[in-house]
Amino acid sequence: MKRLTLALIANDSKKDDMVRLIKAHQQELAEMELVATGDTGQLIQGRTGLHVTLMQSSLHGGVQQIGASVANGNVKAVVFLRDPLKAQSQDPDMLALMRICDVHDVPVATNIATAEAVLHLLFEHPEALGGHHLMAQFIDEMAAVHQ
């Protein structure tokens, strides 16, 4: 079975939160392919020892590179920890990434709570992201199992 690819992006004020999230799930994430924007990926590698494929930094097109990986089917989920209280120079890139994730039904988390939910889906039900189910069908099937 091919390993799932998870993309990781964090605004500067959220990079420490990203590292804490990755450390909390390090064992499970070690079984996945991780890809990240340059600065976020370097920080994760340095603090966890996990291998991360590095894209360009956000300001040099890294978010767009991840968007292309979503569009071509390589990235199955995105965690983009952003600071909603600060204006970010890459906001248009973030909106474009969210749009491409919506177009391709790729889950995208923008805070720790939704990141935990997306990671739970990846760890517990990776088949939901394999293109074999429409998400609604998968949810119906899971509900039927638990009745």
mmCIF file of C-alpha atoms in Angstrom, residues 55-126:
data_model
loop_
_atom_site.group_PDB
_atom_site.id
_atom_site.type_symbol
_atom_site.label_atom_id
_atom_site.label_comp_id
_atom_site.label_asym_id
_atom_site.label_seq_id
_atom_site.Cartn_x
_atom_site.Cartn_y
_atom_site.Cartn_z
ATOM 1 C CA MET A 55 9.250 22.786 -0.925
ATOM 2 C CA GLN A 56 10.195 26.432 -1.364
ATOM 3 C CA SER A 57 9.394 28.822 1.476
ATOM 4 C CA SER A 58 5.861 30.228 1.424
ATOM 5 C CA LEU A 59 7.065 33.564 0.087
ATOM 6 C CA HIS A 60 8.923 31.838 -2.760
ATOM 7 C CA GLY A 61 6.012 29.686 -3.969
ATOM 8 C CA GLY A 62 5.998 26.753 -1.566
ATOM 9 C CA VAL A 63 2.257 26.965 -0.914
ATOM 10 C CA GLN A 64 1.679 26.964 -4.668
ATOM 11 C CA GLN A 65 3.928 23.916 -5.041
ATOM 12 C CA ILE A 66 1.847 22.110 -2.440
ATOM 13 C CA GLY A 67 -1.313 23.185 -4.254
ATOM 14 C CA ALA A 68 0.043 21.603 -7.431
ATOM 15 C CA SER A 69 0.713 18.378 -5.498
ATOM 16 C CA VAL A 70 -2.882 18.429 -4.259
ATOM 17 C CA ALA A 71 -4.151 18.963 -7.810
ATOM 18 C CA ASN A 72 -2.116 16.083 -9.227
ATOM 19 C CA GLY A 73 -3.333 13.711 -6.510
ATOM 20 C CA ASN A 74 -0.111 13.288 -4.550
ATOM 21 C CA VAL A 75 -1.114 15.136 -1.359
ATOM 22 C CA LYS A 76 -4.086 13.557 0.435
ATOM 23 C CA ALA A 77 -4.466 16.074 3.304
ATOM 24 C CA VAL A 78 -3.127 19.485 4.323
ATOM 25 C CA VAL A 79 -2.451 21.014 7.727
ATOM 26 C CA PHE A 80 -2.028 24.772 7.313
ATOM 27 C CA LEU A 81 -1.759 26.355 10.748
ATOM 28 C CA ARG A 82 -2.430 30.011 10.184
ATOM 29 C CA ASP A 83 -2.738 32.995 12.452
ATOM 30 C CA PRO A 84 -6.188 34.453 11.747
ATOM 31 C CA LEU A 85 -5.388 37.597 13.756
ATOM 32 C CA LYS A 86 -2.505 38.745 11.548
ATOM 33 C CA ALA A 87 -2.606 39.918 7.969
ATOM 34 C CA GLN A 88 -0.377 37.571 6.018
ATOM 35 C CA SER A 89 1.363 38.401 2.788
ATOM 36 C CA GLN A 90 0.537 34.903 1.510
ATOM 37 C CA ASP A 91 -3.244 35.129 2.097
ATOM 38 C CA PRO A 92 -3.994 34.863 -1.667
ATOM 39 C CA ASP A 93 -1.872 31.694 -1.767
ATOM 40 C CA MET A 94 -3.720 30.292 1.250
ATOM 41 C CA LEU A 95 -7.093 30.982 -0.370
ATOM 42 C CA ALA A 96 -5.935 29.372 -3.610
ATOM 43 C CA LEU A 97 -4.723 26.312 -1.702
ATOM 44 C CA MET A 98 -8.029 26.012 0.157
ATOM 45 C CA ARG A 99 -9.884 26.294 -3.139
ATOM 46 C CA ILE A 100 -7.814 23.567 -4.804
ATOM 47 C CA CYS A 101 -8.340 21.343 -1.740
ATOM 48 C CA ASP A 102 -12.100 21.930 -2.040
ATOM 49 C CA VAL A 103 -12.058 21.158 -5.771
ATOM 50 C CA HIS A 104 -10.237 17.858 -5.154
ATOM 51 C CA ASP A 105 -11.996 16.918 -1.875
ATOM 52 C CA VAL A 106 -8.736 17.030 0.059
ATOM 53 C CA PRO A 107 -9.179 17.796 3.766
ATOM 54 C CA VAL A 108 -7.438 20.959 4.946
ATOM 55 C CA ALA A 109 -7.009 21.922 8.604
ATOM 56 C CA THR A 110 -6.283 25.501 9.605
ATOM 57 C CA ASN A 111 -6.054 25.164 13.398
ATOM 58 C CA ILE A 112 -5.029 22.573 15.990
ATOM 59 C CA ALA A 113 -8.577 21.266 16.549
ATOM 60 C CA THR A 114 -9.195 20.579 12.864
ATOM 61 C CA ALA A 115 -5.640 19.254 12.469
ATOM 62 C CA GLU A 116 -6.346 16.651 15.161
ATOM 63 C CA ALA A 117 -9.550 15.668 13.320
ATOM 64 C CA VAL A 118 -7.751 15.343 9.975
ATOM 65 C CA LEU A 119 -4.937 13.323 11.542
ATOM 66 C CA HIS A 120 -7.477 11.026 13.198
ATOM 67 C CA LEU A 121 -9.059 10.444 9.777
ATOM 68 C CA LEU A 122 -5.650 9.708 8.239
ATOM 69 C CA PHE A 123 -4.613 7.328 11.009
ATOM 70 C CA GLU A 124 -7.906 5.527 11.588
ATOM 71 C CA HIS A 125 -9.600 5.594 8.165
ATOM 72 C CA PRO A 126 -7.029 6.205 5.418
#
